[in-house]
PDB file of C-alpha atoms and ligand atoms in Angstrom:
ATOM      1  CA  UNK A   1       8.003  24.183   5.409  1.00 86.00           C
ATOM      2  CA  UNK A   2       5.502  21.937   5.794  1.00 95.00           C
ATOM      3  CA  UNK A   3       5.661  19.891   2.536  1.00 97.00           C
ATOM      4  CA  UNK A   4       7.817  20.468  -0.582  1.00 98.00           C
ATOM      5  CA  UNK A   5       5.086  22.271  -3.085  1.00 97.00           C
ATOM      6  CA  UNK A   6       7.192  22.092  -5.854  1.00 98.00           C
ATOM      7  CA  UNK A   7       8.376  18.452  -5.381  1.00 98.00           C
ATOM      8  CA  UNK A   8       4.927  17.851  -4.548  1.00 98.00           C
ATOM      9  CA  UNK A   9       3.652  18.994  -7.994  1.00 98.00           C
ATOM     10  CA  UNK A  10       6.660  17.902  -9.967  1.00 98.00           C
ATOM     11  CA  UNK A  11       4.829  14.072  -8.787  1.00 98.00           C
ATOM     12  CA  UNK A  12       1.683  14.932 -10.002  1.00 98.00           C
ATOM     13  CA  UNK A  13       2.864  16.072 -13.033  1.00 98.00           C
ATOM     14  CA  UNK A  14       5.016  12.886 -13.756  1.00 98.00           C
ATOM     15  CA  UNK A  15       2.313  10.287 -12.363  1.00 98.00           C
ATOM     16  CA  UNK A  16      -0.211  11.893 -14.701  1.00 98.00           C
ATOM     17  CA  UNK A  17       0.841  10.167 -18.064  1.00 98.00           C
ATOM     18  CA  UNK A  18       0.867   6.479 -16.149  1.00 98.00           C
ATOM     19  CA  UNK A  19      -2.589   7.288 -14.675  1.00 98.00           C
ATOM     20  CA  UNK A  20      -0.925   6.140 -11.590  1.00 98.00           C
ATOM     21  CA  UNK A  21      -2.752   7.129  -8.188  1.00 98.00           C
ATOM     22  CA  UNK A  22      -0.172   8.957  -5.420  1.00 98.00           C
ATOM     23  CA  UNK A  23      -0.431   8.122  -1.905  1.00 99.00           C
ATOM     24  CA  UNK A  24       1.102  10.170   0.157  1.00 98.00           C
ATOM     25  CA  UNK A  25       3.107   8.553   3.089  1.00 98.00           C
ATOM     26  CA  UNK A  26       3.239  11.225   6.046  1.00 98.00           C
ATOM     27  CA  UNK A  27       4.357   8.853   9.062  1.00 97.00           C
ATOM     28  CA  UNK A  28       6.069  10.628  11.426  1.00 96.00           C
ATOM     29  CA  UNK A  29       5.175  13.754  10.066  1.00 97.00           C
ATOM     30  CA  UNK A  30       2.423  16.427  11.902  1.00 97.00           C
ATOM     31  CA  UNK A  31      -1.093  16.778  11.265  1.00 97.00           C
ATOM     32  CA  UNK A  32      -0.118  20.290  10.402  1.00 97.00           C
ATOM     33  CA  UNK A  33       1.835  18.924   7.123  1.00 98.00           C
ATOM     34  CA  UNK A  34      -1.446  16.338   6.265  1.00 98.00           C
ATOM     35  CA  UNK A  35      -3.459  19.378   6.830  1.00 97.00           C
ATOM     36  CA  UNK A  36      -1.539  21.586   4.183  1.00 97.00           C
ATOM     37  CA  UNK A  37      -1.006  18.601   1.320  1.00 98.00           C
ATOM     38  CA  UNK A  38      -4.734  17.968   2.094  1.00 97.00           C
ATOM     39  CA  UNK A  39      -5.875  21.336   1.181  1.00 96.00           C
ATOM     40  CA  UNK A  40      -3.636  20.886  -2.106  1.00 97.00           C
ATOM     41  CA  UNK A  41      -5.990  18.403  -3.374  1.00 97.00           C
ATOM     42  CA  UNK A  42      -4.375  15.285  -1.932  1.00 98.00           C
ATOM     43  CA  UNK A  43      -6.769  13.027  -1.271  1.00 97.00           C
ATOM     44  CA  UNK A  44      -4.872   9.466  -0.271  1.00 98.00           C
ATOM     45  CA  UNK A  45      -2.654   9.612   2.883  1.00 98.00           C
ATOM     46  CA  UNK A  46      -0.072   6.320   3.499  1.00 98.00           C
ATOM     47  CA  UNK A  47       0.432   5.882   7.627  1.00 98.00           C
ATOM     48  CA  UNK A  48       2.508   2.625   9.023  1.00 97.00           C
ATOM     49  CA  UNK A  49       1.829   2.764  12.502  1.00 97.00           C
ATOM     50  CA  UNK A  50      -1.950   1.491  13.750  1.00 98.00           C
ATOM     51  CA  UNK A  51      -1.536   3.993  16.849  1.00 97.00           C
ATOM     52  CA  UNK A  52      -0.435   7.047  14.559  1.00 98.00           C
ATOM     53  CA  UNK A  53      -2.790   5.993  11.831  1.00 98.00           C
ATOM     54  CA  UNK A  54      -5.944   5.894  14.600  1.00 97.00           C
ATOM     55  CA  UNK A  55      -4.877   8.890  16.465  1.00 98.00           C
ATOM     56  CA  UNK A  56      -4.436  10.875  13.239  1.00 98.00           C
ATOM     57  CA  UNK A  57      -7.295   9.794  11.854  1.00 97.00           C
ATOM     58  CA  UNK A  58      -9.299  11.093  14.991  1.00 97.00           C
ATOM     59  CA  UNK A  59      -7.392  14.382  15.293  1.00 97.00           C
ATOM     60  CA  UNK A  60      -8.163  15.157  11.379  1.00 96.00           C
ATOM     61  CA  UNK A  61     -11.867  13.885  11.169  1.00 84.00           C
ATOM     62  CA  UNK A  62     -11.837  14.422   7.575  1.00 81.00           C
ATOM     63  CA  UNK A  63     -12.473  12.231   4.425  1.00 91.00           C
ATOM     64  CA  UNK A  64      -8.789  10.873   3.828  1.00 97.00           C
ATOM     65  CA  UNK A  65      -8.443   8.108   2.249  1.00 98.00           C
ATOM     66  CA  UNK A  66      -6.123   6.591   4.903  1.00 98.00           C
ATOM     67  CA  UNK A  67      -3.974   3.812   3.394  1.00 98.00           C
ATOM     68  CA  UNK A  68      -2.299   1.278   5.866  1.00 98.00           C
ATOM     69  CA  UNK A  69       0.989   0.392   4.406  1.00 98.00           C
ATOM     70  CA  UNK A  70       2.753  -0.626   7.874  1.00 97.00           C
ATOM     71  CA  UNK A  71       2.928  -4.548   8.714  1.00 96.00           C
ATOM     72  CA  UNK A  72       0.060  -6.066   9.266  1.00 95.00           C
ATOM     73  CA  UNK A  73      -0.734  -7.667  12.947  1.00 96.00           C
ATOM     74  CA  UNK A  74      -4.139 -10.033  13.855  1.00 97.00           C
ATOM     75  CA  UNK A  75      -4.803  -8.340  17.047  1.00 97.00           C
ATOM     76  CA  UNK A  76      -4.363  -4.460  15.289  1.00 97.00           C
ATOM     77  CA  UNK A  77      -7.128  -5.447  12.542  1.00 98.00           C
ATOM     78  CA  UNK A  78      -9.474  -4.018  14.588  1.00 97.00           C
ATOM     79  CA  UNK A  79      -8.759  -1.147  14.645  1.00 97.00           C
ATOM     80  CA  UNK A  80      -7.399  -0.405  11.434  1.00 97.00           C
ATOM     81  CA  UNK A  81     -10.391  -1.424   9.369  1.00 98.00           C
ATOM     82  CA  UNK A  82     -12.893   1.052  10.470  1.00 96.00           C
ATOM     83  CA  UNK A  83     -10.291   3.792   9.596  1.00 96.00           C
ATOM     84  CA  UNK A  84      -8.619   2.431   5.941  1.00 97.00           C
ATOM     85  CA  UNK A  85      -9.640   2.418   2.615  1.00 98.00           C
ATOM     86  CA  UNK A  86      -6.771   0.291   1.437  1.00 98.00           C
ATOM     87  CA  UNK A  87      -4.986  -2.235   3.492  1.00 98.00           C
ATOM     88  CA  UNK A  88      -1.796  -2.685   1.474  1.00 98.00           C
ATOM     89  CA  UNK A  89       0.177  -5.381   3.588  1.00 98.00           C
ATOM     90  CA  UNK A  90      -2.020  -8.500   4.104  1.00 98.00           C
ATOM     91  CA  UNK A  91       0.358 -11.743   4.015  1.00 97.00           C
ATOM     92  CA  UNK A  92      -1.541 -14.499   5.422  1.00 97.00           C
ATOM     93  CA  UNK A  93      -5.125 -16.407   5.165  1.00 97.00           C
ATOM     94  CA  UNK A  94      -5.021 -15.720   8.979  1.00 97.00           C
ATOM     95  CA  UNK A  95      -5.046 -12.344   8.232  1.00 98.00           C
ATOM     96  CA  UNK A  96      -7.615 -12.200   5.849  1.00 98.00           C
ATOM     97  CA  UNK A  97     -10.171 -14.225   7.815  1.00 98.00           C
ATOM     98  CA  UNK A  98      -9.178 -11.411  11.012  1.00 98.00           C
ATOM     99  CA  UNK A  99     -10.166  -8.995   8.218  1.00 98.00           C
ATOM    100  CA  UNK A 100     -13.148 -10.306   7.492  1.00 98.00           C
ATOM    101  CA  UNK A 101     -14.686 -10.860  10.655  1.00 98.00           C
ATOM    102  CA  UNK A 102     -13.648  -7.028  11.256  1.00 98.00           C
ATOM    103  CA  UNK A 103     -15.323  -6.429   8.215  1.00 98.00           C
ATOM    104  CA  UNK A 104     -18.372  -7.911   8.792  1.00 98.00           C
ATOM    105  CA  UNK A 105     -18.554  -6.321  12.623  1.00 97.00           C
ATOM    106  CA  UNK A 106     -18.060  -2.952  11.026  1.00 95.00           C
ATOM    107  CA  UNK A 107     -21.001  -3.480   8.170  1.00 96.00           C
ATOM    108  CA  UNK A 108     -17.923  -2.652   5.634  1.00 96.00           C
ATOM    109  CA  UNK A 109     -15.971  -4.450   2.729  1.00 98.00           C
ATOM    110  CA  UNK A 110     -12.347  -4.650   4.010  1.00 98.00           C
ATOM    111  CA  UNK A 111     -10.526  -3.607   0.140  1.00 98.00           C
ATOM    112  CA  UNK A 112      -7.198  -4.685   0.633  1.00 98.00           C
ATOM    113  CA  UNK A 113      -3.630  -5.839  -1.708  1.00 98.00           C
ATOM    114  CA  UNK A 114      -1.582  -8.823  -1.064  1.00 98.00           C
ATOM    115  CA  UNK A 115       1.859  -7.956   0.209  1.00 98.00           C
ATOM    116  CA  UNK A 116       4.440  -9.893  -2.144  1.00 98.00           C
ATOM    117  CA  UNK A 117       8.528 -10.502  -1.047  1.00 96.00           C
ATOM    118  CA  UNK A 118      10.137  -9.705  -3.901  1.00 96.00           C
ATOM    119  CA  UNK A 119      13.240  -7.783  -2.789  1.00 93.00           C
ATOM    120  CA  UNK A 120      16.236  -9.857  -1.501  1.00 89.00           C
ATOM    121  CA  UNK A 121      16.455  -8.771   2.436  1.00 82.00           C
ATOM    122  CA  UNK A 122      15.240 -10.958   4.893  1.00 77.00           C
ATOM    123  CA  UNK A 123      14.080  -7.427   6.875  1.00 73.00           C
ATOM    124  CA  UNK A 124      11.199  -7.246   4.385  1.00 74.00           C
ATOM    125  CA  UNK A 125       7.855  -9.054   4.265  1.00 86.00           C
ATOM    126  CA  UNK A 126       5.194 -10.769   2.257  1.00 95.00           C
ATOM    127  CA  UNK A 127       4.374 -13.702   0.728  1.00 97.00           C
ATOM    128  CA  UNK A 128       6.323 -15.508  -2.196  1.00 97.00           C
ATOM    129  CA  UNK A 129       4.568 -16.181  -6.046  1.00 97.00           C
ATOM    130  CA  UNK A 130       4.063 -19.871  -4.782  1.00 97.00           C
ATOM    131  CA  UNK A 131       2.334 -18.207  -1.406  1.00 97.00           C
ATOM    132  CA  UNK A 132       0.159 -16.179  -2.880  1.00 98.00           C
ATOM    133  CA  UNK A 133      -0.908 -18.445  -5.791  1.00 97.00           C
ATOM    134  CA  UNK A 134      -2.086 -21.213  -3.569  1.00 97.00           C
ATOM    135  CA  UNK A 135      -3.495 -18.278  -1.477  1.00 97.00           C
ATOM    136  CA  UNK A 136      -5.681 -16.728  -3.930  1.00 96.00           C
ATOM    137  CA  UNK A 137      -7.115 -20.118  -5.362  1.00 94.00           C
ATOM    138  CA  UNK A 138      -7.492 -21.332  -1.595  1.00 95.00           C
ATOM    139  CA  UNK A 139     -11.480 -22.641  -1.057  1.00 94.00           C
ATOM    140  CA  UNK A 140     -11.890 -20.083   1.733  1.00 96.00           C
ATOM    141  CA  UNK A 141     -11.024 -17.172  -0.552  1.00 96.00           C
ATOM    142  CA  UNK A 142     -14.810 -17.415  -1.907  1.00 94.00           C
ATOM    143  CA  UNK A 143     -16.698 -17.716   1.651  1.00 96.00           C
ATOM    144  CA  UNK A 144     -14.905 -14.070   3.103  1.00 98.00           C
ATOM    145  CA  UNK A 145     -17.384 -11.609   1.755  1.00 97.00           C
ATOM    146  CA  UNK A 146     -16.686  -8.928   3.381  1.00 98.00           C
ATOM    147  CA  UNK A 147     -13.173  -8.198   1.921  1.00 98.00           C
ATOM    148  CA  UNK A 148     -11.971  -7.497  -1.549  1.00 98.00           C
ATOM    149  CA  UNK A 149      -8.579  -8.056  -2.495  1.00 98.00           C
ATOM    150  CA  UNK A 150      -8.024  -5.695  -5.127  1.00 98.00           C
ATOM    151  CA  UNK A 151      -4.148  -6.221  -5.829  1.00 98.00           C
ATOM    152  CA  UNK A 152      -1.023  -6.663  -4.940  1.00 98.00           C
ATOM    153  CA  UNK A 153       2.165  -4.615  -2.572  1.00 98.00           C
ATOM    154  CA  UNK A 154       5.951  -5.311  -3.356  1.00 97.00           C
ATOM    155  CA  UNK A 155       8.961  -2.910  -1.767  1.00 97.00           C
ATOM    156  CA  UNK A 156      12.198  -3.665  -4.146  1.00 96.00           C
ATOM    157  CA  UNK A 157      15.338  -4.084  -2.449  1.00 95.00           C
ATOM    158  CA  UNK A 158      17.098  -1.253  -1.155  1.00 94.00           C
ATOM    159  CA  UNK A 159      19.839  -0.344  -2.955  1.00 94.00           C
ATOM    160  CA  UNK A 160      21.223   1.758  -5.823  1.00 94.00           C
ATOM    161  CA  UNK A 161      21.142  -0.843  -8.805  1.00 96.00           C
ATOM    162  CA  UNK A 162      18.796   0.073 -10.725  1.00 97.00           C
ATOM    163  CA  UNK A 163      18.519  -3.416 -12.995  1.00 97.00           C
ATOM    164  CA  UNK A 164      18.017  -5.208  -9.810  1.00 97.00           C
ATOM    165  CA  UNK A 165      14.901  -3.312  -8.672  1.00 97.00           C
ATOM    166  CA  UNK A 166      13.880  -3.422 -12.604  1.00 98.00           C
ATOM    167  CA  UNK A 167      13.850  -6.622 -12.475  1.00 98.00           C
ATOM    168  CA  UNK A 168      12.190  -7.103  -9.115  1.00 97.00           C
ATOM    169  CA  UNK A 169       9.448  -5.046 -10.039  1.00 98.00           C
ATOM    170  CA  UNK A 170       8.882  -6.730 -13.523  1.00 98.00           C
ATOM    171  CA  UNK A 171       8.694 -10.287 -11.991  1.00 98.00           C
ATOM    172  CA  UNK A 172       5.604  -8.821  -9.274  1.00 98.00           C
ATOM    173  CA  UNK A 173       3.966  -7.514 -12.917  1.00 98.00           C
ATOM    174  CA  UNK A 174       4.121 -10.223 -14.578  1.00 98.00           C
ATOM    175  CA  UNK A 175       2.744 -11.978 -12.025  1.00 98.00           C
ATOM    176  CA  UNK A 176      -0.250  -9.683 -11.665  1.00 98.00           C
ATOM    177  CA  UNK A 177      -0.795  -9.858 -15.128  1.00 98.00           C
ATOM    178  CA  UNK A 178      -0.395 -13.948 -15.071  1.00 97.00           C
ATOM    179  CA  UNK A 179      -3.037 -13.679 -11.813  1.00 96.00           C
ATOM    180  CA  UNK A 180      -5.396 -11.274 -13.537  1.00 95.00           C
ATOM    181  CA  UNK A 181      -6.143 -13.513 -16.506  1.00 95.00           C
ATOM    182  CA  UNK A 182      -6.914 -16.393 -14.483  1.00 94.00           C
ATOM    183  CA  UNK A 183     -10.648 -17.068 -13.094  1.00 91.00           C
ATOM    184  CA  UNK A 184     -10.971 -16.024  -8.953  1.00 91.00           C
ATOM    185  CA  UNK A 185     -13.428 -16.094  -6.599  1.00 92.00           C
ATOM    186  CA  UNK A 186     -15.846 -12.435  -6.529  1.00 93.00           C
ATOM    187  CA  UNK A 187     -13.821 -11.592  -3.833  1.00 95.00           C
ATOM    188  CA  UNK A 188     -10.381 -10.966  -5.271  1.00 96.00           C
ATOM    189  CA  UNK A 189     -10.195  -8.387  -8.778  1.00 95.00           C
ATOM    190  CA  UNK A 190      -6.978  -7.460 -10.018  1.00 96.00           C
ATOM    191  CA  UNK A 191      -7.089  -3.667 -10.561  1.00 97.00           C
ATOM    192  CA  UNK A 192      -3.930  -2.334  -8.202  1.00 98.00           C
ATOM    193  CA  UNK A 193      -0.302  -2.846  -8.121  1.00 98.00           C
ATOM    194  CA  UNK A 194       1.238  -0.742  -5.578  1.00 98.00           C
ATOM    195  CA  UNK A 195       5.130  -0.524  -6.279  1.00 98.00           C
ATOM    196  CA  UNK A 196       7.423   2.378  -6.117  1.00 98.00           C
ATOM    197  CA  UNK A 197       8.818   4.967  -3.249  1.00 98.00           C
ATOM    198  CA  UNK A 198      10.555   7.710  -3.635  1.00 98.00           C
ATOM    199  CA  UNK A 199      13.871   6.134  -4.689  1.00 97.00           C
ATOM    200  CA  UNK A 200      12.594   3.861  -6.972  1.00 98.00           C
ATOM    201  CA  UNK A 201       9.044   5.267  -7.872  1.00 98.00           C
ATOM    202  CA  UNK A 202      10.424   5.933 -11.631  1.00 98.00           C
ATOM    203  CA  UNK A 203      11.352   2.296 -12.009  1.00 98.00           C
ATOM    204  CA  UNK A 204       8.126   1.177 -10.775  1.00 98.00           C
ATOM    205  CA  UNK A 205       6.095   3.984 -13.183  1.00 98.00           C
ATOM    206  CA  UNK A 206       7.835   1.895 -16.036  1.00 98.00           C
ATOM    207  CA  UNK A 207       7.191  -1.427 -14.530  1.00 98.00           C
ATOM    208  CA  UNK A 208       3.441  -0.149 -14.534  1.00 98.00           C
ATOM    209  CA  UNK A 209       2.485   0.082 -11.291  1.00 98.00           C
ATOM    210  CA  UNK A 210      -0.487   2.069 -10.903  1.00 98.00           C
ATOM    211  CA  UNK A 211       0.227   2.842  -7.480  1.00 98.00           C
ATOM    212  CA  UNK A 212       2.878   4.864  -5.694  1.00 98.00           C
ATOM    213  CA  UNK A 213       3.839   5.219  -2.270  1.00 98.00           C
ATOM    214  CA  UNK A 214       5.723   8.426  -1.988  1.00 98.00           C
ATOM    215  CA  UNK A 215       7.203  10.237   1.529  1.00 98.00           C
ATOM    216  CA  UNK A 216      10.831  12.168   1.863  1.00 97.00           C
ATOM    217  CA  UNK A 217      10.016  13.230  -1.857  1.00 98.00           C
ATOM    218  CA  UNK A 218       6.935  15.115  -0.465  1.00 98.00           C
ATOM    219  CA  UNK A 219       7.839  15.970   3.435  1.00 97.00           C
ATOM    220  CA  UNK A 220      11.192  15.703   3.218  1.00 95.00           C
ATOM    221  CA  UNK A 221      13.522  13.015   5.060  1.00 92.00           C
ATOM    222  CA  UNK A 222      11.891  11.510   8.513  1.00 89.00           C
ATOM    223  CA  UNK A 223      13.773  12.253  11.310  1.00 80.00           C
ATOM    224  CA  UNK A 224      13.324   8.848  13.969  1.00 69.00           C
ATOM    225  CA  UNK A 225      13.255  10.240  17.701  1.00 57.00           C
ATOM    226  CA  UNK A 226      12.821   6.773  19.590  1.00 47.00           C
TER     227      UNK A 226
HETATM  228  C1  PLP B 301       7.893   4.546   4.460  1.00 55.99           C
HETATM  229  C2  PLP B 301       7.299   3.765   3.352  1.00 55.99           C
HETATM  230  C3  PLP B 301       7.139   4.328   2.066  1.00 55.99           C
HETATM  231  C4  PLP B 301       7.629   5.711   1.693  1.00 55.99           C
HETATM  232  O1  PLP B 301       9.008   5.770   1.695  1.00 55.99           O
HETATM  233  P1  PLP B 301       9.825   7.027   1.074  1.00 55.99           P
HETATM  234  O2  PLP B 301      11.144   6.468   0.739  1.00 55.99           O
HETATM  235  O3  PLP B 301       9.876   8.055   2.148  1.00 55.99           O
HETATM  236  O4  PLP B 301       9.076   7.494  -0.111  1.00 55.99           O
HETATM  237  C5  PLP B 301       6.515   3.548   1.105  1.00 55.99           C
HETATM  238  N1  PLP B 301       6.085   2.305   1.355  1.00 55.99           N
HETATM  239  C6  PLP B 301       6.224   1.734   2.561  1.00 55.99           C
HETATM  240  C7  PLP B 301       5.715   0.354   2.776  1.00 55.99           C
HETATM  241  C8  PLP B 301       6.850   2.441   3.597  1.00 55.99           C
HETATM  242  O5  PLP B 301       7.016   1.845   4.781  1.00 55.99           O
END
């Protein structure tokens, strides 16, 4: 089986009431399985790794919306941003100034979401509420025109208590709410909050993401070879 149809459909179904968009995250899986969720009517494909992302990207030659959720690297900007149409993990001003020179080289808008640490494990990334804030009201933010920062990214903590990740994803809300009322720079609109996988996607649905980034749900659990 390529993908789980009935899982797969079971998501849209649920999703459909919060309006929320579904990207599907198919690292490690085959072109094969993109192929088949593809011609379901998926449109938005999640990849974490620049080399997969690129060489899947070249091997499909289709209209994907490829979304790079992976961590985000200077000297791999490159290559991602003629190949995404979301950039979900940006975490620096660095960054953002590497995306917009890529941007500009590649005649394109860079659209991309602000990775925020909410969980509680140091393995995670992303910037803290203070971080971002002086971030997004940073003079530079104004002068990169060729990117967009449309949002924000948070990954809960991993675990099974459910009022922990509740609460996780409520504080990166209410912060996008706070954020969205406040006057930016032409550059940076408010409009996505990408929060919820497939253990915690429900959590996130109610903490109103409007984003989810869903794998094992879809193509079942990913088996790591190296
Ligand atoms: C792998 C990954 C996902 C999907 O995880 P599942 O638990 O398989 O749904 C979502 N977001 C990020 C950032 C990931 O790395």
């Amino acid at each position: 089986m390529l993908y789980n149809q009935k899982r797969y459909q079971e998501l849209l179904t649920e999703l459909k009431p919060y309006k929320a968009t579904l990207v599907a995250v198919s690292k490690t899986k085959s072109v094969e399985a993109i192929r088949a969720l593809r011609e379901a009517g998926q449109d938005d494909f999640g990849e974490n790794y620049v080399q997969e992302l690129s060489g899947k990207a070249r091997t499909l030659n289709d209209d994907i919306r490829w979304h790079y959720i992976g961590h985000l690297q200077s000297n791999k900007v490159k290559t991602i941003v003629p190949i995404s149409h979301l950039i979900h993990s940006v975490h620096s001003l660095k960054l953002l100034k590497e995306l917009n020179k890529q941007g500009e080289k590649a005649g394109r808008t860079v659209s991309c979401l602000l990775q925020a640490f909410i969980a509680s494990e140091e393995t995670k990334f992303g910037m803290t509420f203070d971080e971002m804030d002086e971030l997004l009201h940073h003079s530079e933010i104004s002068r990169l025109k060729n990117i967009s920062i449309k949002g924000l990214m948070g990954m809960a903590s991993n675990c099974d208590d459910t009022r922990k990740i509740n609460a996780e994803f409520l504080s990166l809300k209410n912060f996008f709410e706070e954020k969205k009322k406040e006057n930016m720079p032409d550059t940076v609109s408010f409009e996505i909050l990408s929060m919820g996988m497939t253990g915690d996607y429900r959590i996130a649905l109610d903490q109103g993401s409007t984003m989810v980034r869903i794998g094992s749900a879809i193509f079942g659990e990913r088996k790591y070879t190296s």
